[in-house]
Short mmCIF file of C-alpha atoms and ligand atoms in Angstrom, two decimals:
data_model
loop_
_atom_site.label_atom_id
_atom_site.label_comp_id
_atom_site.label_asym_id
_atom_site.label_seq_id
_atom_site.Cartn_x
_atom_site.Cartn_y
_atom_site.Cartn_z
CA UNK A 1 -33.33 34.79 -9.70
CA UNK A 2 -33.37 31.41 -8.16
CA UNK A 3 -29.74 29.54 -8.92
CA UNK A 4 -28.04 32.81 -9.09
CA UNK A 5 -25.90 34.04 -6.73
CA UNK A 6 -23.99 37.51 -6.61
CA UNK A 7 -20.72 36.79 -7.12
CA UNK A 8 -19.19 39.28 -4.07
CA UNK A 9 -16.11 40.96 -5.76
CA UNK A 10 -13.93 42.20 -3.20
CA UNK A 11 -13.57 46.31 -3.45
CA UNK A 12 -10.09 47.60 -2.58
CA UNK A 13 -10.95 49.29 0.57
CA UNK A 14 -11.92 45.74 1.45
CA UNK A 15 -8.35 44.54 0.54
CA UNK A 16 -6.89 47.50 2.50
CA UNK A 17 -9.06 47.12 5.18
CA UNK A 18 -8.32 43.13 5.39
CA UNK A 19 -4.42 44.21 5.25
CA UNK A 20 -4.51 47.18 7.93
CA UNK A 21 -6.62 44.67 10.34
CA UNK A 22 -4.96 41.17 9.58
CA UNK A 23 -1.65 41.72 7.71
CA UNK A 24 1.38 41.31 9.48
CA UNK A 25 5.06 43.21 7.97
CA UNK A 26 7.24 40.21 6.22
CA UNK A 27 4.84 37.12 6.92
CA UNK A 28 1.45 37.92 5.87
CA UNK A 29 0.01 40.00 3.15
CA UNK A 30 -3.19 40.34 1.71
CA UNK A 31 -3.76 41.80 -2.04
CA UNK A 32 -6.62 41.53 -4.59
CA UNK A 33 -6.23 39.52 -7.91
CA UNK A 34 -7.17 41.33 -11.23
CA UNK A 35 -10.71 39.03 -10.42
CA UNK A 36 -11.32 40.54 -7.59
CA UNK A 37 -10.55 37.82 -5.31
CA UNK A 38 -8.62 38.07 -2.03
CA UNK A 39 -5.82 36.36 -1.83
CA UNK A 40 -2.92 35.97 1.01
CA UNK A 41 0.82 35.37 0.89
CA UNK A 42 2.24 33.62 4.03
CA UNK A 43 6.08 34.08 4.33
CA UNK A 44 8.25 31.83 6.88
CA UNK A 45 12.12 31.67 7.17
CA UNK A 46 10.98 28.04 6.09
CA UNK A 47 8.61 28.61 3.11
CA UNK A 48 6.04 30.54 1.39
CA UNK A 49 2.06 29.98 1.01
CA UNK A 50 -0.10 31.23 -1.19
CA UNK A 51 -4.36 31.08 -0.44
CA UNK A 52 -7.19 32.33 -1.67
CA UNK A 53 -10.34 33.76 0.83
CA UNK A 54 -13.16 32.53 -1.63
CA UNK A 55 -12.96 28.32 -0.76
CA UNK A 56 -10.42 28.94 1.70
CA UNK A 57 -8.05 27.50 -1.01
CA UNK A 58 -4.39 27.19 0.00
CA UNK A 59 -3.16 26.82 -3.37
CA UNK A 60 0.57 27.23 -3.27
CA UNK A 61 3.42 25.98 -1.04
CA UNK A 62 7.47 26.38 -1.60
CA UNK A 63 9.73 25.01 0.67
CA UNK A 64 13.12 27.10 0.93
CA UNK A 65 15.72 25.31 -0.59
CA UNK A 66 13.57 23.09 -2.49
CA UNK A 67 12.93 23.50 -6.33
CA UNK A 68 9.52 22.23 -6.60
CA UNK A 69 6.54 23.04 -4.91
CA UNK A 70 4.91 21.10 -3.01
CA UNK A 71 1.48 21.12 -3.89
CA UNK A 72 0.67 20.46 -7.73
CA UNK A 73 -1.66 23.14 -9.11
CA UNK A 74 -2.81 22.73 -12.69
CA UNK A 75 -1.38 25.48 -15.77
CA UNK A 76 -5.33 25.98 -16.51
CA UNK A 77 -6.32 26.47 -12.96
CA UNK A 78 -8.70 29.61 -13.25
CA UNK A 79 -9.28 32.11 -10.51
CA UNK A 80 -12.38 33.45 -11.08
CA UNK A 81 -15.44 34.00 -8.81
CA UNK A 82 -17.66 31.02 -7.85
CA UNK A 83 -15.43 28.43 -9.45
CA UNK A 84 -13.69 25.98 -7.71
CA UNK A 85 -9.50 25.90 -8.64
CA UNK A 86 -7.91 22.82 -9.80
CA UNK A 87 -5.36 21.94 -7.86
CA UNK A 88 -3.74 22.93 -3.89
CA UNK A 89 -6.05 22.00 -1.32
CA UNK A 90 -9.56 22.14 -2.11
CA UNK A 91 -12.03 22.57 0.92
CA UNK A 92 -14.56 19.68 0.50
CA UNK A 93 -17.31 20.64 2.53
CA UNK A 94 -20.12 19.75 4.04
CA UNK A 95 -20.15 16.88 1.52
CA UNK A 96 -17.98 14.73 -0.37
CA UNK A 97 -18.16 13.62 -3.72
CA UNK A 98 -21.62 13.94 -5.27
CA UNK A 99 -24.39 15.34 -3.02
CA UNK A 100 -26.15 12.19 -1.44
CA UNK A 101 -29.79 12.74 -3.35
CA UNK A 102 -29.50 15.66 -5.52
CA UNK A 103 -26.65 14.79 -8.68
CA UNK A 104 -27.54 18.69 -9.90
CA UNK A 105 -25.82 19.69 -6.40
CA UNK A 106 -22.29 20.48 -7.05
CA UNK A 107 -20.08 17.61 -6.18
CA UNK A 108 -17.47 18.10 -2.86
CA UNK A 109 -19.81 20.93 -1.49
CA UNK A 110 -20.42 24.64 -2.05
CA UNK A 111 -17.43 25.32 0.50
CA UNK A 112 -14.85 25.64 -1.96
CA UNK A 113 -16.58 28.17 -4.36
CA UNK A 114 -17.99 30.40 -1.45
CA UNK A 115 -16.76 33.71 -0.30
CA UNK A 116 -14.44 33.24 3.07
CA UNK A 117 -13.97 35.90 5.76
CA UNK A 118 -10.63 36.27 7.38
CA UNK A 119 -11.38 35.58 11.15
CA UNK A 120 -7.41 35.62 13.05
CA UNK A 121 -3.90 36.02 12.32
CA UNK A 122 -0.68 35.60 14.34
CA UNK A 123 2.62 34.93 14.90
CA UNK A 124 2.99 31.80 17.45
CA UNK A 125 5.70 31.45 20.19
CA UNK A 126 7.88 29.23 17.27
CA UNK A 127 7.45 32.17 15.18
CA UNK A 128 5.25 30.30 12.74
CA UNK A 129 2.43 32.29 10.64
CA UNK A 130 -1.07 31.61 11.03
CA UNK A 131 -4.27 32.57 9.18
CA UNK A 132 -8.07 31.50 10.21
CA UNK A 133 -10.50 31.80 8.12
CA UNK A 134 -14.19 30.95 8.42
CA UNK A 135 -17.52 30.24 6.38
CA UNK A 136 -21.11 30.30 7.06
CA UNK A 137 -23.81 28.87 6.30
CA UNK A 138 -26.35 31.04 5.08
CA UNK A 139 -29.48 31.49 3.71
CA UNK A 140 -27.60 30.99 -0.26
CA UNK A 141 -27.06 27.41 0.91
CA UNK A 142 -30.09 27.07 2.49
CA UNK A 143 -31.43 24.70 -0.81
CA UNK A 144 -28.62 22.63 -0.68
CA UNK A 145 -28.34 22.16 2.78
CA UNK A 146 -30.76 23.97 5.28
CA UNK A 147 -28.90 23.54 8.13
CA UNK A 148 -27.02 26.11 10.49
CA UNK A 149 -23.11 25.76 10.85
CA UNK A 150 -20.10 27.39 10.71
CA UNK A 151 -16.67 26.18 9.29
CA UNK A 152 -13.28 27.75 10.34
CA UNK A 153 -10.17 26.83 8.02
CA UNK A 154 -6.91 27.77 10.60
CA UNK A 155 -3.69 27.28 8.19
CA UNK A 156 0.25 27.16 9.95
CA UNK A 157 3.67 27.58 8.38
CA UNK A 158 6.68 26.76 9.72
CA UNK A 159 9.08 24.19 8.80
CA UNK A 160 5.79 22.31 8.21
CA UNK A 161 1.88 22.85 6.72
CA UNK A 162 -0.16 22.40 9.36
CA UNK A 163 -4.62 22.62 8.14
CA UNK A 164 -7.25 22.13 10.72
CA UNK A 165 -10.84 22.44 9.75
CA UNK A 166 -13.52 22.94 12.19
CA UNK A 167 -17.53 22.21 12.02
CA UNK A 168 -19.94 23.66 14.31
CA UNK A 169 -23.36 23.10 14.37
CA UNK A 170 -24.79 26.10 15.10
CA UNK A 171 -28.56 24.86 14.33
CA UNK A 172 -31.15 22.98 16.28
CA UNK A 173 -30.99 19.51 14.33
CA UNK A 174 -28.35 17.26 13.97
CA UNK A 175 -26.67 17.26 10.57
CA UNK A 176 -24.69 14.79 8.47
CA UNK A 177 -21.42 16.07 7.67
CA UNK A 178 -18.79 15.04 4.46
CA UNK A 179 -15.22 16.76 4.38
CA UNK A 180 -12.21 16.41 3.11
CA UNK A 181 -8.92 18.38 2.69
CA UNK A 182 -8.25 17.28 -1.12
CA UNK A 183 -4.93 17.57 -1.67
CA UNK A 184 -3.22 17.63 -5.13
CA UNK A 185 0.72 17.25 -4.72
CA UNK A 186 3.36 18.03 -7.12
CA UNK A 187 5.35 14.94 -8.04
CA UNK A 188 7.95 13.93 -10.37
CA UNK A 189 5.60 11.60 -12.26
CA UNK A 190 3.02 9.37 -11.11
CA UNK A 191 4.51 6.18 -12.72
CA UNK A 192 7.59 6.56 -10.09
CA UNK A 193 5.71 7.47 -6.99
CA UNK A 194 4.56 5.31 -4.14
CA UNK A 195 2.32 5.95 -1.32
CA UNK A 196 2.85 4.13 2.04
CA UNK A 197 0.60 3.82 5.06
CA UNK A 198 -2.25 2.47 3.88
CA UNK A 199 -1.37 -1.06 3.88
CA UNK A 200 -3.59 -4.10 5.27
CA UNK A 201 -6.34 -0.85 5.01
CA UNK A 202 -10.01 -1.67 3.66
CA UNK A 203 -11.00 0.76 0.48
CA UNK A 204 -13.50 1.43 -1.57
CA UNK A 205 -12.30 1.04 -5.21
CA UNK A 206 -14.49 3.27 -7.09
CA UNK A 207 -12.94 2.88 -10.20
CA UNK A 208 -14.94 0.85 -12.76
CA UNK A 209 -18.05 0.57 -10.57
CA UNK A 210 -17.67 0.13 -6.40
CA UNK A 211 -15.26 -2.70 -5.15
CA UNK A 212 -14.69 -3.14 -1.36
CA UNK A 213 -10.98 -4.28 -1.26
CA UNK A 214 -8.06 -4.20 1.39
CA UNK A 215 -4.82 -2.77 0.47
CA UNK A 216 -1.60 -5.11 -0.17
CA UNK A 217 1.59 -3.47 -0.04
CA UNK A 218 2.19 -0.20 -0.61
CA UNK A 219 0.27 2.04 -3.47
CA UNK A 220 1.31 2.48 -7.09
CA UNK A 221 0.16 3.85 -9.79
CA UNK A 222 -0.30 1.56 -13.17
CA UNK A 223 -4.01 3.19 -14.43
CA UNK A 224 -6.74 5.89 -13.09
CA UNK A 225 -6.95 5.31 -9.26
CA UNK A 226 -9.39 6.55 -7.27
CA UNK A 227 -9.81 4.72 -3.46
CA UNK A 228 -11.57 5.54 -0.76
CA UNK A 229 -9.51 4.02 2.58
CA UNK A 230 -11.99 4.12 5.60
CA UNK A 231 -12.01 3.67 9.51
CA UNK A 232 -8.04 4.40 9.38
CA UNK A 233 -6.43 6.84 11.14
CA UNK A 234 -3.14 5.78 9.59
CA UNK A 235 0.09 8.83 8.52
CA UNK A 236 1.02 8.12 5.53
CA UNK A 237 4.24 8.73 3.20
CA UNK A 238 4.35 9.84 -0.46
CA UNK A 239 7.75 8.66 -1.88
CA UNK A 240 9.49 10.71 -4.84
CA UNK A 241 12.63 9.04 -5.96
CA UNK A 242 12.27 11.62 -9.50
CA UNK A 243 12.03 14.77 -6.77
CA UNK A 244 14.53 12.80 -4.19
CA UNK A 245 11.71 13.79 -1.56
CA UNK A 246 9.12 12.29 0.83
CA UNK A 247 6.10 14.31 1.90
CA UNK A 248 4.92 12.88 5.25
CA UNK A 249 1.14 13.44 5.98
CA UNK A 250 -0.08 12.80 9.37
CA UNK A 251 -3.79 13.32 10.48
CA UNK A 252 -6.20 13.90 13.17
CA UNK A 253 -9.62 13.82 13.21
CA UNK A 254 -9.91 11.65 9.69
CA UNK A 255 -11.25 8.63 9.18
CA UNK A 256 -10.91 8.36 5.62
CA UNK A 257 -7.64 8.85 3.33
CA UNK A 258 -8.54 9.08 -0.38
CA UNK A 259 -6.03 7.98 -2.94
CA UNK A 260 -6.36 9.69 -6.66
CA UNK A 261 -4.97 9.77 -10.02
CA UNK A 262 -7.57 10.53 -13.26
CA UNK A 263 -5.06 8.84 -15.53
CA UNK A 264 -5.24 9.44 -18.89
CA UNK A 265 -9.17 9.03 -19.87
CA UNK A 266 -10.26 10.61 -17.44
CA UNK A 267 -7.65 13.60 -17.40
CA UNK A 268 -8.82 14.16 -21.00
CA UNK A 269 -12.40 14.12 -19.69
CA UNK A 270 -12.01 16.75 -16.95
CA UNK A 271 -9.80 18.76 -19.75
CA UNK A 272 -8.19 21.12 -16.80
CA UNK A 273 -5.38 18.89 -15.73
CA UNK A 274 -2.53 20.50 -18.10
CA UNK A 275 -2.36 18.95 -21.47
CA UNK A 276 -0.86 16.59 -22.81
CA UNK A 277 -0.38 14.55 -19.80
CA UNK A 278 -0.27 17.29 -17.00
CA UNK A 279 -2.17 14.45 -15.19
CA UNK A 280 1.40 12.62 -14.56
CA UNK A 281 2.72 15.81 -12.20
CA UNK A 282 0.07 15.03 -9.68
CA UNK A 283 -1.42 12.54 -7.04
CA UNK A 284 -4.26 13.27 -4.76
CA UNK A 285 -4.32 12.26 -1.10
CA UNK A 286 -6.75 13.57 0.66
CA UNK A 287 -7.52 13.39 4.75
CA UNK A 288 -11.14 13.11 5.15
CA UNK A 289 -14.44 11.97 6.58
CA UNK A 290 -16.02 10.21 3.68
CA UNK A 291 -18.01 7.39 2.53
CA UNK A 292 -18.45 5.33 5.74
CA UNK A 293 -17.19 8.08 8.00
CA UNK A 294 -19.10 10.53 7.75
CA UNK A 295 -19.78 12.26 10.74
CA UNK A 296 -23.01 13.17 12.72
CA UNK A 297 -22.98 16.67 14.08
CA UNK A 298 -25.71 17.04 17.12
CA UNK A 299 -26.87 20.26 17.67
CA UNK A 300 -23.97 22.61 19.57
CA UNK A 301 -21.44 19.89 18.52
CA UNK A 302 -18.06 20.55 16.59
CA UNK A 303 -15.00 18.62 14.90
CA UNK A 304 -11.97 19.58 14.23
CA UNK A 305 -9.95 17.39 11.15
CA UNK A 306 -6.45 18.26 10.99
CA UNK A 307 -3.43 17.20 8.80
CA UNK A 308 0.38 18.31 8.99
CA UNK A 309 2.67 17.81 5.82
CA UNK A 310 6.09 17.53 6.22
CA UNK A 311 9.04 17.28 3.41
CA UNK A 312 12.07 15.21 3.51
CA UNK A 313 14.83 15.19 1.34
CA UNK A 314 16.79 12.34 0.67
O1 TA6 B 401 -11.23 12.75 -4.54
C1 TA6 B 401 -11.33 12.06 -5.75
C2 TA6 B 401 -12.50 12.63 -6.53
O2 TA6 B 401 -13.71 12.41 -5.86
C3 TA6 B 401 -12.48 12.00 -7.92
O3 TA6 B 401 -13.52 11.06 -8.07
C4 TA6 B 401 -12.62 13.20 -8.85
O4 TA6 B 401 -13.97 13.52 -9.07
C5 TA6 B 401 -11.88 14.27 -8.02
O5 TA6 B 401 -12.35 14.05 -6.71
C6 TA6 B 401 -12.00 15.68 -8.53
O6 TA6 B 401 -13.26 16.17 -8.28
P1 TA6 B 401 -13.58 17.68 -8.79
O7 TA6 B 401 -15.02 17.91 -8.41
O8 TA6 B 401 -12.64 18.62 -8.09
O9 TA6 B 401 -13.33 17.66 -10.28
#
């Protein structure tokens, strides 16, 4: 039937036969959740990462030495075929936000619900684990957006997180192309955060209706926040006095860096954030193409958006 798509559980000879081609002793291991979705563990002298294949959804990160994780995933986070998980780093793709005609579409793209294949693994010369995976379009995606493309999802541990996402079109006709890695990190609380970078930035505000505004000083968080920064290229810090941490984020590729806390109304809207206020464990900044930057693919074309997190203590 139109609308429905086979969900593709993943048999164990799959698993095993992911593992005997791709896993790697003591860095990289591949199992199957009781869902039947693939998921990998990355291990580094530095850290461990946790992914799933379907969405290409990096959804943990632990630092050794460091109590907290990194990135913020919620307690009601569900792992289940064809649904997107709430929190990590969502794979916004090949649109972001709400589809640009069609509000039935499923908002941020079908990238993060689809089925992944694992493409490459290694060790690099700095010993640092690395995963690709890839996604493409096919004829499923064909009503939401008939064009040809592939997207390739390459994720690095070391001392550092390093993402790169690559679009190619693979089809005839040039494409318009959305993406973002949407990153939810794990903070102290959001009332005692700051976010640095941004300022003397333009932004959508889209909080409340659509604002263009420029940013003054650095960011904090007083209500529900949700900005879209555009045409900046900019790194930019997340300070954690409560954690005693910064997480550096420095990108290539983007264009757009989008700022976001639901705050409290909007938490209890979305009702998947932790209750009562699991809302205040999280902030969302997200390197992307977005809004005014989105891209235009020609035919044979590809881009590459890439983003390395690094944590400091202090
Ligand atoms: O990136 C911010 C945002 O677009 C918010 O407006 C909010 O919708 C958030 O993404 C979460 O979207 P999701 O579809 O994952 O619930």
């Amino acid at each position: 039937m139109q609308g429905i798509h086979m969900e593709r559980q993943l048999s164990m000879l799959e698993a095993e036969d992911i593992q005997q081609t791709f896993g790697i002793d003591g860095h990289l291991q591949f199992t199957k959740d009781a869902s039947g979705l693939a998921m990998a563990s990355l291990r580094h002298a530095a850290g461990q990462l946790q992914l799933c294949l379907q969405g290409g959804h990096v959804f943990g990160w632990q630092i050794e030495g460091m109590a907290e994780p990194v990135l913020w995933l919620s307690p009601q986070a569900r792992f289940a075929p064809g649904k997107s998980i709430r929190g990590g780093v969502p794979v916004c793709w090949p649109w972001f936000g709400p589809h640009g005609t069609d509000p039935g579409l499923p908002a941020h793209g079908f990238a993060r619900t689809a089925p992944w294949q694992v493409k490459a693994s290694e060790i690099d010369a700095q010993g640092r684990v690395s995963v690709s995976l890839c996604l493409q379009s096919e004829a499923g995606h064909a009503a939401m957006w008939p064009h040809a493309a592939s997207l390739e999802l390459t994720v690095l541990l070391g001392a550092e997180l390093q993402m790169t996402l690559t679009t190619v079109n693979q089809g005839a006709t040039p494409f318009v192309l959305g993406e973002a890695l949407h990153t939810y990190f794990n903070i102290s609380d959001i009332g005692g955060i700051s976010v640095s970078g941004l300022e003397d930035e333009s932004y959508w505000d889209t909080v409340g209706g659509v604002e263009k505004k420029v940013q003054r000083g650095m960011i904090r968080f007083m209500q529900e926040t949700d900005r879209v920064y555009i045409n900046t290229s900019a790194s930019c810090t997340i300070e954690d006095p409560g954690f005693r941490r910064r997480i550096h984020i420095a990108k290539q590729g983007s264009l757009s860096t989008v700022v976001w806390n639901p705050w409290t109304d909007k938490a209890a809207c979305m009702g998947d954030l932790g209750q009562p206020d699991g809302w205040r464990r999280m902030v969302c900044v997200e390197s992307a193409n977005a809004w005014d930057n989105c891209l235009m693919l020609a035919p044979g074309e590809h881009h590459s958006l890439s983003v390395s997190y690094r944590v400091e203590s202090f």
